[in-house]
XYZ file of C-alpha atoms in Angstrom:
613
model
C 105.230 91.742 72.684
C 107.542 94.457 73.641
C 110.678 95.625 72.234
C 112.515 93.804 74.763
C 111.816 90.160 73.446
C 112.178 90.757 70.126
C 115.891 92.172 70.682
C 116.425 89.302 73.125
C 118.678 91.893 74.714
C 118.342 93.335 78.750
C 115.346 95.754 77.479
C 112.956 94.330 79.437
C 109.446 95.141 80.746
C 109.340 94.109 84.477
C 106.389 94.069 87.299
C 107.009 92.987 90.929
C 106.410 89.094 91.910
C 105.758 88.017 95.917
C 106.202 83.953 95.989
C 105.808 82.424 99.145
C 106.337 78.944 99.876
C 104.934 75.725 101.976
C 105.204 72.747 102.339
C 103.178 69.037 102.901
C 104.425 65.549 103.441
C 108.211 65.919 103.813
C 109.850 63.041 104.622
C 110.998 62.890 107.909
C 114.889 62.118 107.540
C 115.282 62.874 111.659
C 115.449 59.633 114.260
C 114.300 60.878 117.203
C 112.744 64.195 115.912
C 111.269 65.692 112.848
C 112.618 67.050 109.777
C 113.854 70.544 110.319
C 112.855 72.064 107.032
C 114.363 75.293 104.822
C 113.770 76.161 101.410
C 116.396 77.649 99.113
C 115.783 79.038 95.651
C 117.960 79.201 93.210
C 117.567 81.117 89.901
C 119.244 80.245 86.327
C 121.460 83.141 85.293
C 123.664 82.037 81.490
C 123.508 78.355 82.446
C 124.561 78.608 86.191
C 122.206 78.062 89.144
C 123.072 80.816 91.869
C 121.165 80.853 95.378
C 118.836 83.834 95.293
C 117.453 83.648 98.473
C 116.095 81.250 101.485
C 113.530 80.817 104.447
C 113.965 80.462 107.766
C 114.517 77.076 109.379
C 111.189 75.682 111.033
C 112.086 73.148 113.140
C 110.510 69.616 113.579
C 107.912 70.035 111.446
C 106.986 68.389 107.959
C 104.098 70.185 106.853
C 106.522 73.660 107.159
C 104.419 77.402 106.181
C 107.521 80.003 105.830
C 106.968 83.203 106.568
C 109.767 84.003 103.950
C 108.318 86.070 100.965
C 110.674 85.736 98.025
C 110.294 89.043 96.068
C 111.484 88.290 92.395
C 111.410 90.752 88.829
C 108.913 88.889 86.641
C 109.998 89.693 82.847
C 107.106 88.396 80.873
C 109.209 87.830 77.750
C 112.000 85.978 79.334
C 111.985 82.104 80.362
C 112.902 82.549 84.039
C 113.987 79.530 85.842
C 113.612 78.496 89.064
C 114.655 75.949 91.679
C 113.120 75.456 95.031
C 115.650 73.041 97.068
C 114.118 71.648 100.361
C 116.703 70.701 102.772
C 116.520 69.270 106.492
C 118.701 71.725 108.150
C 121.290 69.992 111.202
C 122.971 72.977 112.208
C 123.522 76.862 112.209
C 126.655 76.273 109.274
C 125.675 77.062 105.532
C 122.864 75.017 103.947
C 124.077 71.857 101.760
C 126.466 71.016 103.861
C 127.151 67.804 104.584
C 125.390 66.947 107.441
C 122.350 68.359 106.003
C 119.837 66.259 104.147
C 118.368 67.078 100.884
C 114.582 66.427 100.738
C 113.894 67.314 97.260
C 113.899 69.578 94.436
C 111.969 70.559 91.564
C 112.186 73.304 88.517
C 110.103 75.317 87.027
C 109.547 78.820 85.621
C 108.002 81.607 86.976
C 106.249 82.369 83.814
C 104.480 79.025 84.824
C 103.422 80.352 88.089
C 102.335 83.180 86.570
C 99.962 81.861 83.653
C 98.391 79.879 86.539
C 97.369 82.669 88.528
C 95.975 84.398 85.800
C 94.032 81.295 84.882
C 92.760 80.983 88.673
C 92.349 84.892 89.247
C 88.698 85.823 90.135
C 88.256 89.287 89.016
C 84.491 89.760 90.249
C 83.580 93.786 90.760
C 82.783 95.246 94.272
C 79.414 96.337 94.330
C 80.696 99.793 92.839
C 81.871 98.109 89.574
C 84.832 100.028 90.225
C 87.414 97.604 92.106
C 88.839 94.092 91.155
C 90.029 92.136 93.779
C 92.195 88.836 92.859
C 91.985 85.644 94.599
C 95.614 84.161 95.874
C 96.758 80.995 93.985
C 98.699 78.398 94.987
C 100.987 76.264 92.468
C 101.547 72.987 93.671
C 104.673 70.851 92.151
C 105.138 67.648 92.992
C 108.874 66.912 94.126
C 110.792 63.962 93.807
C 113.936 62.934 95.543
C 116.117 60.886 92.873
C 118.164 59.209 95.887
C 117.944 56.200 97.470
C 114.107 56.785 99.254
C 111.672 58.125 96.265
C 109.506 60.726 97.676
C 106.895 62.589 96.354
C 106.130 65.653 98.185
C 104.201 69.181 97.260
C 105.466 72.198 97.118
C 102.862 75.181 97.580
C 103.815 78.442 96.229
C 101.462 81.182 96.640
C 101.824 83.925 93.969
C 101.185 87.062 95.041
C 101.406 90.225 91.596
C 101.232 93.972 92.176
C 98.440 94.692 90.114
C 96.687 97.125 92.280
C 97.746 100.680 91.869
C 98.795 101.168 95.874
C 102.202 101.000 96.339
C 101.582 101.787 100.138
C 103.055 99.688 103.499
C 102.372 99.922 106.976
C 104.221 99.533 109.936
C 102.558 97.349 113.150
C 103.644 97.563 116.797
C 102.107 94.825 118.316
C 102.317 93.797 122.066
C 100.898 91.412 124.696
C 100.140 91.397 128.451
C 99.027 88.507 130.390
C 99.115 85.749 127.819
C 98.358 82.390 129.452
C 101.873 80.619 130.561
C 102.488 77.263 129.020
C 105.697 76.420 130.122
C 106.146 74.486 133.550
C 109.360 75.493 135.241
C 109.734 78.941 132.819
C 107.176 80.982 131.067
C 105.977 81.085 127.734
C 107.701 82.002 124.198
C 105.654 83.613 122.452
C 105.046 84.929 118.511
C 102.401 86.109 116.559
C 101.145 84.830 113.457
C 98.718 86.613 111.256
C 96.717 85.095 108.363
C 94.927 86.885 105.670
C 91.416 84.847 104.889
C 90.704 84.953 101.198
C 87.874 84.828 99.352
C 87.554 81.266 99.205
C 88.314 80.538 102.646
C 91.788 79.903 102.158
C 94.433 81.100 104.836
C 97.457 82.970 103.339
C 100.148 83.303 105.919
C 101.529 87.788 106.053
C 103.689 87.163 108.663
C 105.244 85.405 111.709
C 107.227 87.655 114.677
C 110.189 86.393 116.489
C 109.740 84.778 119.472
C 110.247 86.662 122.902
C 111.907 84.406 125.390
C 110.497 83.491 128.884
C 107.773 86.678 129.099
C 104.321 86.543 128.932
C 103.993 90.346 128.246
C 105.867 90.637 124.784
C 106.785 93.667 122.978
C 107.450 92.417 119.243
C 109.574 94.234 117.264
C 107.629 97.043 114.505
C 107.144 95.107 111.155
C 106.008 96.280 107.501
C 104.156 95.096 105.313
C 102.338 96.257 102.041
C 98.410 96.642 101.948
C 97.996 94.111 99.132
C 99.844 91.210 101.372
C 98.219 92.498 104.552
C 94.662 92.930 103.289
C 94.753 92.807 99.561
C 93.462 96.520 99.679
C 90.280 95.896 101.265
C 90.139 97.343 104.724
C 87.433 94.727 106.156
C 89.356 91.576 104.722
C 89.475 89.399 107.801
C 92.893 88.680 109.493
C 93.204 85.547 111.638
C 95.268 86.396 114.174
C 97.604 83.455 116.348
C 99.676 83.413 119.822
C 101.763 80.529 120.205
C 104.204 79.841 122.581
C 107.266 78.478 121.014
C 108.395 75.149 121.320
C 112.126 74.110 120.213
C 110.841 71.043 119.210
C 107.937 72.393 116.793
C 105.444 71.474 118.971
C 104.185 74.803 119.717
C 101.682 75.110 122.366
C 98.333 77.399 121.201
C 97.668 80.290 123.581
C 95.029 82.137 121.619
C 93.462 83.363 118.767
C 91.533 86.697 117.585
C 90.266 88.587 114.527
C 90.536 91.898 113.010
C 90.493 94.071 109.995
C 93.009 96.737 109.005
C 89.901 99.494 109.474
C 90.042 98.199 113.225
C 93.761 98.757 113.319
C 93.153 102.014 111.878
C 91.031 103.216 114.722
C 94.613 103.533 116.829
C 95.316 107.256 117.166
C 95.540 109.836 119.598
C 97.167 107.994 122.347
C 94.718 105.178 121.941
C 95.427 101.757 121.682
C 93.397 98.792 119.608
C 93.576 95.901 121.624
C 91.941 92.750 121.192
C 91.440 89.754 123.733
C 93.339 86.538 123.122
C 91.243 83.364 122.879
C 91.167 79.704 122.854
C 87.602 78.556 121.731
C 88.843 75.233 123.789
C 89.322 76.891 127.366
C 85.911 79.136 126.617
C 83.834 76.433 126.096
C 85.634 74.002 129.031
C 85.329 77.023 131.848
C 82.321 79.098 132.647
C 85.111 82.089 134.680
C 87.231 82.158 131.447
C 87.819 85.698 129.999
C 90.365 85.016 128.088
C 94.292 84.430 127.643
C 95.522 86.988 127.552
C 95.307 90.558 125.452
C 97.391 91.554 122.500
C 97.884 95.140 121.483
C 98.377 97.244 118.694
C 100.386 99.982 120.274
C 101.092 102.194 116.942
C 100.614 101.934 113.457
C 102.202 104.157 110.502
C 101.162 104.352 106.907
C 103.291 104.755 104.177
C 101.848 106.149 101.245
C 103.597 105.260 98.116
C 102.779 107.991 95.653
C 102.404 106.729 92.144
C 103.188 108.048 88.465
C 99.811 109.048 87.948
C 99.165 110.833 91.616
C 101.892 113.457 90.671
C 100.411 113.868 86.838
C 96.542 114.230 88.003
C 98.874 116.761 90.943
C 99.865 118.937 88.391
C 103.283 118.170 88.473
C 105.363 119.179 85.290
C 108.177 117.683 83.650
C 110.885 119.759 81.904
C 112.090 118.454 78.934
C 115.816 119.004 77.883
C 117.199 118.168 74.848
C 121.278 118.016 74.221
C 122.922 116.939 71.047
C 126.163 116.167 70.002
C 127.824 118.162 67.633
C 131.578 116.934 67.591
C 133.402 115.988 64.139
C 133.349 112.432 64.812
C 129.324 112.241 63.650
C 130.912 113.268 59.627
C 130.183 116.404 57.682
C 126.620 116.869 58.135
C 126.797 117.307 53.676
C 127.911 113.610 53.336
C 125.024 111.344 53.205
C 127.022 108.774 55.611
C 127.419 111.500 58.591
C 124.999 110.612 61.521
C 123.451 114.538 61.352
C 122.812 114.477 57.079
C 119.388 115.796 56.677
C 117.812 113.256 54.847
C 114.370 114.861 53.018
C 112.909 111.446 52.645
C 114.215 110.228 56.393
C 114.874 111.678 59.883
C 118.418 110.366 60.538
C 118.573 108.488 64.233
C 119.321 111.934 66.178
C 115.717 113.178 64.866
C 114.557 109.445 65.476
C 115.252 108.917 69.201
C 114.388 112.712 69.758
C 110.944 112.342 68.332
C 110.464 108.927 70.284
C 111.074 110.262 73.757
C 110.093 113.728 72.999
C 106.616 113.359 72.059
C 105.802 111.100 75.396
C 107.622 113.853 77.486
C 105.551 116.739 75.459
C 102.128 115.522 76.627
C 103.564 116.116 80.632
C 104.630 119.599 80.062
C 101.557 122.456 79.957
C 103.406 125.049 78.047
C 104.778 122.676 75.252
C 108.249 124.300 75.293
C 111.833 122.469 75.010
C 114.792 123.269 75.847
C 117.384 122.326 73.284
C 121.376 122.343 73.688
C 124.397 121.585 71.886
C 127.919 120.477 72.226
C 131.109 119.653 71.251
C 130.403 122.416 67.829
C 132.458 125.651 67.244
C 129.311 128.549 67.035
C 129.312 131.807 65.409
C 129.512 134.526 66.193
C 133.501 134.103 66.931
C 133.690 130.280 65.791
C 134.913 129.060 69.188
C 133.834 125.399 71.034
C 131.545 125.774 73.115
C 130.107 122.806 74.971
C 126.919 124.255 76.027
C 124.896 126.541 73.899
C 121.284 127.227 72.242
C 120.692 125.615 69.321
C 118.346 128.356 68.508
C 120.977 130.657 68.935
C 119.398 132.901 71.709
C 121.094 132.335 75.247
C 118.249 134.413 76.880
C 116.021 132.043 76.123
C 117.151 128.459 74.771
C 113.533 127.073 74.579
C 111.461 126.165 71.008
C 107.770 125.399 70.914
C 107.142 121.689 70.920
C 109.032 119.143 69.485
C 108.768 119.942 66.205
C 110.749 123.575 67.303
C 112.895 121.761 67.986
C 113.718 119.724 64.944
C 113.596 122.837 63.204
C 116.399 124.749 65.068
C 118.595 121.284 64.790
C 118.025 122.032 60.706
C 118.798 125.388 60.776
C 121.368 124.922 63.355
C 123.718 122.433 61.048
C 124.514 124.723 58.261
C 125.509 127.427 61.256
C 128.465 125.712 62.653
C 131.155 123.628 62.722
C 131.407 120.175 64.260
C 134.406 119.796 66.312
C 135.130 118.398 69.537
C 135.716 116.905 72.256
C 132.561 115.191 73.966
C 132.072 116.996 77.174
C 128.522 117.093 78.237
C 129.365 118.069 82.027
C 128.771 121.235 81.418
C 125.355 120.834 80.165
C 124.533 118.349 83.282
C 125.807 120.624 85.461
C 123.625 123.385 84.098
C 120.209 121.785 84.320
C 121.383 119.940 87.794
C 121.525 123.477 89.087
C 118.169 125.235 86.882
C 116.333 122.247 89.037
C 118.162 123.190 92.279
C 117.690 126.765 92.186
C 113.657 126.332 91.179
C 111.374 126.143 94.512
C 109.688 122.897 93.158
C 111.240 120.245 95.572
C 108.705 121.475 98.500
C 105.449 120.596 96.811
C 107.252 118.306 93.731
C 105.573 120.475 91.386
C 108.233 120.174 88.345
C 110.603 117.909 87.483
C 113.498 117.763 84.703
C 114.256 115.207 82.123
C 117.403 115.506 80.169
C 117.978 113.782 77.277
C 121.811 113.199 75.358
C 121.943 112.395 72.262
C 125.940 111.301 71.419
C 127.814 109.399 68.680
C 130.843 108.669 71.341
C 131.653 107.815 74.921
C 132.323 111.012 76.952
C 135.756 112.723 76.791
C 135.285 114.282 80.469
C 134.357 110.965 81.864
C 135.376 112.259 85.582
C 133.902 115.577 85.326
C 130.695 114.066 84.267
C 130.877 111.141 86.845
C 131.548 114.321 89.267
C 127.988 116.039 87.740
C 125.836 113.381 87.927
C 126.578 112.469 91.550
C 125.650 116.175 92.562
C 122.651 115.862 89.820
C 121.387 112.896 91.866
C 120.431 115.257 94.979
C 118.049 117.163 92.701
C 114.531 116.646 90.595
C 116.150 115.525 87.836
C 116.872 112.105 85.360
C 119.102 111.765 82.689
C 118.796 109.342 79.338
C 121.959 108.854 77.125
C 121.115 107.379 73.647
C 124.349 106.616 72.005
C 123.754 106.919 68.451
C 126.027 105.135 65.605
C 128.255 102.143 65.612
C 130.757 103.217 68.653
C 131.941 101.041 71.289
C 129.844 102.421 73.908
C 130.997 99.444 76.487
C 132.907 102.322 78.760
C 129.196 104.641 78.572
C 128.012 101.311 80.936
C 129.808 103.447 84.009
C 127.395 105.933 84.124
C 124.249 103.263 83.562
C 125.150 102.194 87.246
C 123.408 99.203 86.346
C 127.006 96.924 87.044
C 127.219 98.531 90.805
C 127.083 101.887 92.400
C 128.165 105.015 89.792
C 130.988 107.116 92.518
C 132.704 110.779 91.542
C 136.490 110.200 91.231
C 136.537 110.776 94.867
C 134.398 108.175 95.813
C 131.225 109.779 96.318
C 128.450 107.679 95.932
C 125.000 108.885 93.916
C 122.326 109.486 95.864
C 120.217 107.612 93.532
C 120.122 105.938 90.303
C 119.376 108.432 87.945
C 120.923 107.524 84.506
C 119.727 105.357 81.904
C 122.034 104.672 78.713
C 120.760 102.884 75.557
C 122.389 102.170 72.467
C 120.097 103.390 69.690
C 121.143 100.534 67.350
C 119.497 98.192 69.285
C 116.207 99.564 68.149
C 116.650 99.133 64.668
C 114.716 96.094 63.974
C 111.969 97.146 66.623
C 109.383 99.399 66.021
C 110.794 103.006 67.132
C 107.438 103.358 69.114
C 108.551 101.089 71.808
C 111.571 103.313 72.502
C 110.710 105.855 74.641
C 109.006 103.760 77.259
C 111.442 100.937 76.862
C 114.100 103.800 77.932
C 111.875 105.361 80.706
C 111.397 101.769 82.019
C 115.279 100.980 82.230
C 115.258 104.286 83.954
C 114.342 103.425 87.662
C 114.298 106.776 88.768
C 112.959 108.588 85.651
C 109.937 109.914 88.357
C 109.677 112.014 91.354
C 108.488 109.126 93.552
C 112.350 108.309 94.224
C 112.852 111.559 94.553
C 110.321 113.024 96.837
C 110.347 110.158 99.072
C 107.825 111.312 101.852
C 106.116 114.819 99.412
C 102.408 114.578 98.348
C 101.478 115.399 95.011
C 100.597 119.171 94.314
C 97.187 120.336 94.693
C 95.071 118.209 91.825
C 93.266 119.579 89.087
C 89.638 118.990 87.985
C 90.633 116.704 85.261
C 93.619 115.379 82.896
C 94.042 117.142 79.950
C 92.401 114.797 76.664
C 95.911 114.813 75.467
C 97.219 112.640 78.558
C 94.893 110.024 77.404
C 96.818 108.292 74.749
C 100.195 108.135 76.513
C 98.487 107.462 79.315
C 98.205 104.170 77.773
C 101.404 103.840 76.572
C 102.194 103.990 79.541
C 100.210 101.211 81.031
C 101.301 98.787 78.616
C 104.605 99.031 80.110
C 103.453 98.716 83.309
C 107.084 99.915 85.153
C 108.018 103.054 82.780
C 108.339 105.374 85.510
C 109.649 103.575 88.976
C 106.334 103.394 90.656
C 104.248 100.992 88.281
C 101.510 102.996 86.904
C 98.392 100.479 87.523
C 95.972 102.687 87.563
C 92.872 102.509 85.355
C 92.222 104.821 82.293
C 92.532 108.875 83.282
C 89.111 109.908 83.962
C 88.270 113.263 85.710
C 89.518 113.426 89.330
C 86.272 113.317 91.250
C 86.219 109.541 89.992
C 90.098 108.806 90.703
C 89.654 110.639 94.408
C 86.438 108.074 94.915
C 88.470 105.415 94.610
C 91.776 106.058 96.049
C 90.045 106.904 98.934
C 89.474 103.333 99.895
C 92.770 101.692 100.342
C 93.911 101.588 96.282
C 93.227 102.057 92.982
C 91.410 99.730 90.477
C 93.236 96.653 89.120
C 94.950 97.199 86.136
C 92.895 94.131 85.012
C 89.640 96.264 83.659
C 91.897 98.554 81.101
C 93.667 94.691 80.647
C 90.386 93.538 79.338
C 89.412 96.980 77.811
C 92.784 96.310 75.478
């Protein structure tokens, strides 16, 4: 159990959830035609159901497959409630209004879902022993209608878990010529649907195009989807491929039918097309002339590579670890035992606590093993005036101590040196290491990245200054955590989180992204202060490079990962979504291995170091 349950506060540990819903045996609440199905869920949030999201209408049908995929957080220590509503939809006004009929509902948790796909999850090895690929599972619930008809209907929801290391989409073009016309007085409407086939045989619907009006040589619009919905990461996964021309009724006519495999897709290139004939096993058998109905075309198709945690580690990429601690009078006379800075010889106090727990993770990601380490909000010798950015060490040329335990050292011998003053203005300081990353030439081949870390007894004096920083911070490599140490009312330190909306300079400026994370250390005193660091670099979305260099490889990899990576490497994994893109990988191991397998279409399941644990 993370630190996140036991505190029962928003420290959570989080992994990405696809649901996607069907359908069987609705009742059919329609006189002349069928029910015209939609789903809603709603999700419990302090007692209150609020809509989260819906599928489309599918009309006149009551055995509906949406082509809606619900994309949910899934907290594993948190009960997270859910309610799928099924209503038979009468018009194009809001859903649950009163013309529309309510089918049925039911409730349940995701947590339930979840625990059922593990259960169901069949994590045979490929051939190479190296690979795990999971089986889909369905959750049926039973809904009832408590009106005047009982029903009992099922509700299918397939649960789909990121638990493969590739974070990577495509983008399809997909066209037609010459599809067979349905229609009698018009031609056909037609959409594509495409099914990936599981290992059992099952049929798990990706996705369903609009429909093109009245043309039997379509151009769809470009759609994306990720590899593990499209093929669950295995390029020669069949995909069941369906033209139908659309019926307003929901009696859609069949035009045809093929196969293919996202390595046949892949073959596009070069001003070549994949195309792939359209057929109805029906019409081939019935005429001896028939060719087919049509062709369908994949006219482009661009991959997205998602570069995770781990590629920019193995890359050599280096994080730069900044340290900057507060030093105003309101943290008490470092000589009273009650001040939050009294060296304690039996006890770090919390500023040594938190710096230790984040430091030491950061340490093993930095080759040289040096820190930089700041102070504010202190008057300094030589002339005794307040300075709000300065060396703890004393030496301006060169503000950097070796390892972490430097720097606890120069934070001792720093205390006795000055004088604790005021106010709390870390701009400065942000402003400083916002323009050390900008004026380094790592953006190009996202070779370093910087990490700064405040330590503060007090909400910020220069709140617009440093709301002013931060948003010209966001444009460079760089994250910031705030631990607010002591019993302060750090309720106005939420601003900069950004967590409550979008964090704006006092002119309105918004950030570019996300890239502060506050936590109030008190929270962690009845948790284990191991789970702090990753608990903070979790609530930090954008503690990594991959939101940063959106479209830049990882530098040129090394042979191996250093021995020391292995432990937090683990760390790591147990909180799957420390750094923003989830680090699934299996356990380091040199790169010749890692390159073997991420040259298929993604990395091992997180399931083998799972069972390893």
């Amino acid at each position: 159990t993370l630190a996140g349950a036991a505190l029962g506060g928003p420290v959570a540990c989080v992994s990405k959830v696809e649901l996607r819903v069907a359908c069987k045996a609705l009742l059919d609440r329609d006189t002349l035609n069928k029910s015209d199905p939609c789903v809603i869920l709603m999700v419990q949030n302090q007692g209150q159901w609020t809509e989260l999201d819906r599928t489309e209408v599918i009309k006149s049908n009551l055995h509906p497959v949406f082509a809606k995929v619900f994309t949910l957080d899934y907290y594993f220590e948190e009960v997270q409630k859910l309610r799928f509503e099924v209503y038979d939809i009468h018009g194009t006004h809001s859903i649950g209004a009163r013309d529309d009929d309510f089918l049925g509902g039911v409730e349940c948790t995701l947590g339930q879902s979840f625990i059922v796909f593990l259960c169901s999850t069949d994590c045979s090895p490929e051939e190479d022993g190296e690979a795990f690929i999971p089986k889909v599972c369905e959750v049926r619930w039973e809904i009832r209608h408590h009106g005047r008809f009982p029903l009992l209907i099922t509700l299918l929801i397939s649960l789909t878990i990121e638990i493969s290391g590739n974070n990577g989409y495509v983008e399809l073009f997909f066209c037609a010529k010459k599809l067979d016309d349905k229609d009698l007085f018009s031609k056909s409407d037609p959409f594509l649907e495409i099914y990936r086939i599981n290992d059992d045989g099952t049929e798990q619907l990706v996705h369903r195009t609009e429909v093109i009006k009245n043309n039997l040589n379509p151009v769809w619009e470009p759609f994306k989807v990720s590899l593990i919905s499209l093929c669950s990461c295995d390029e020669d996964r069949k995909l069941k491929c369906l033209v139908w021309d659309s019926d307003s009724r929901g009696k859609h006519d069949f035009i045809g039918e093929f196969y293919a495999t996202f390595r046949e897709m892949q073959k596009i290139g070069g001003g070549s097309k994949v195309t792939w004939d359209c057929m109805n096993p029906k019409y081939k058998l019935k005429k001896k002339n028939y060719k087919n109905s049509g062709v369908v075309i994949l006219s482009d198709l661009k991959l997205h590579r998602v570069y995770s945690f781990l590629d920019y580690i193995m890359g050599g990429c280096q994080i730069h670890f900044t340290v900057a601690i507060d030093f105003t009078a309101s943290n008490g006379d470092p000589r009273n035992s009650c001040s939050l800075h009294y060296i304690n010889p039996y006890q770090p106090n919390e500023y040594l606590k938190a710096l230790i727990a984040v430091g030491e993770i950061c340490q093993d990601y930095d080759s040289d093993k040096r820190f930089s380490a700041l102070g504010f909000g202190a008057r300094i010798p030589p002339n005794y005036e307040v300075s709000h950015d300065f060396a703890i060490n004393f030496n301006p040329e060169d503000d950097e101590c070796e390892e972490i335990q430097g720097v606890v050292e120069a934070y001792q011998n720093c205390l006795p040196k000055i004088q604790l003053y005021g106010p709390t203005n870390v701009s400065p300081i942000i402003s400083r290491i916002a323009k050390l990353s900008a004026g380094e030439e790592t953006i190009k081949d996202a070779s370093r990245y910087h990490i700064l870390l405040i330590l503060t007894d007090g909400v910020v004096t220069d709140m617009a200054d440093t709301r002013e920083a931060i948003v010209r911070a966001s444009y460079q490599p760089l994250s910031i955590i705030i631990v607010g140490v002591g019993n302060a009312d750090f309720t106005d330190m939420q601003i900069l989180d950004g967590d409550d909306g979008v964090l704006r300079s006092p002119k309105g400026e918004p950030v570019l992204r996300d890239i502060v994370q506050f936590v109030p250390f008190r929270d962690f005193k009845t948790v284990s202060i191991a789970f702090l660091p990753f608990l903070i670099l979790y609530l930090h979305p954008s503690t990594f490079p991959s939101s940063f260099y959106t479209s830049i490889p990882p530098p040129s990899l090394p042979h191996s990962i250093p021995p020391s990576l292995h432990l937090p490497f683990l760390i790591l994994y147990l909180h799957p979504s420390t750094f923003p893109t989830s680090l699934y990988s299996a356990m380091p191991q040199s790169y010749s291995n890692q390159a073997k397998r991420t040259e298929r279409c993604g990395s091992p399941s997180s399931q083998k170091l799972q069972y390893f644990l």
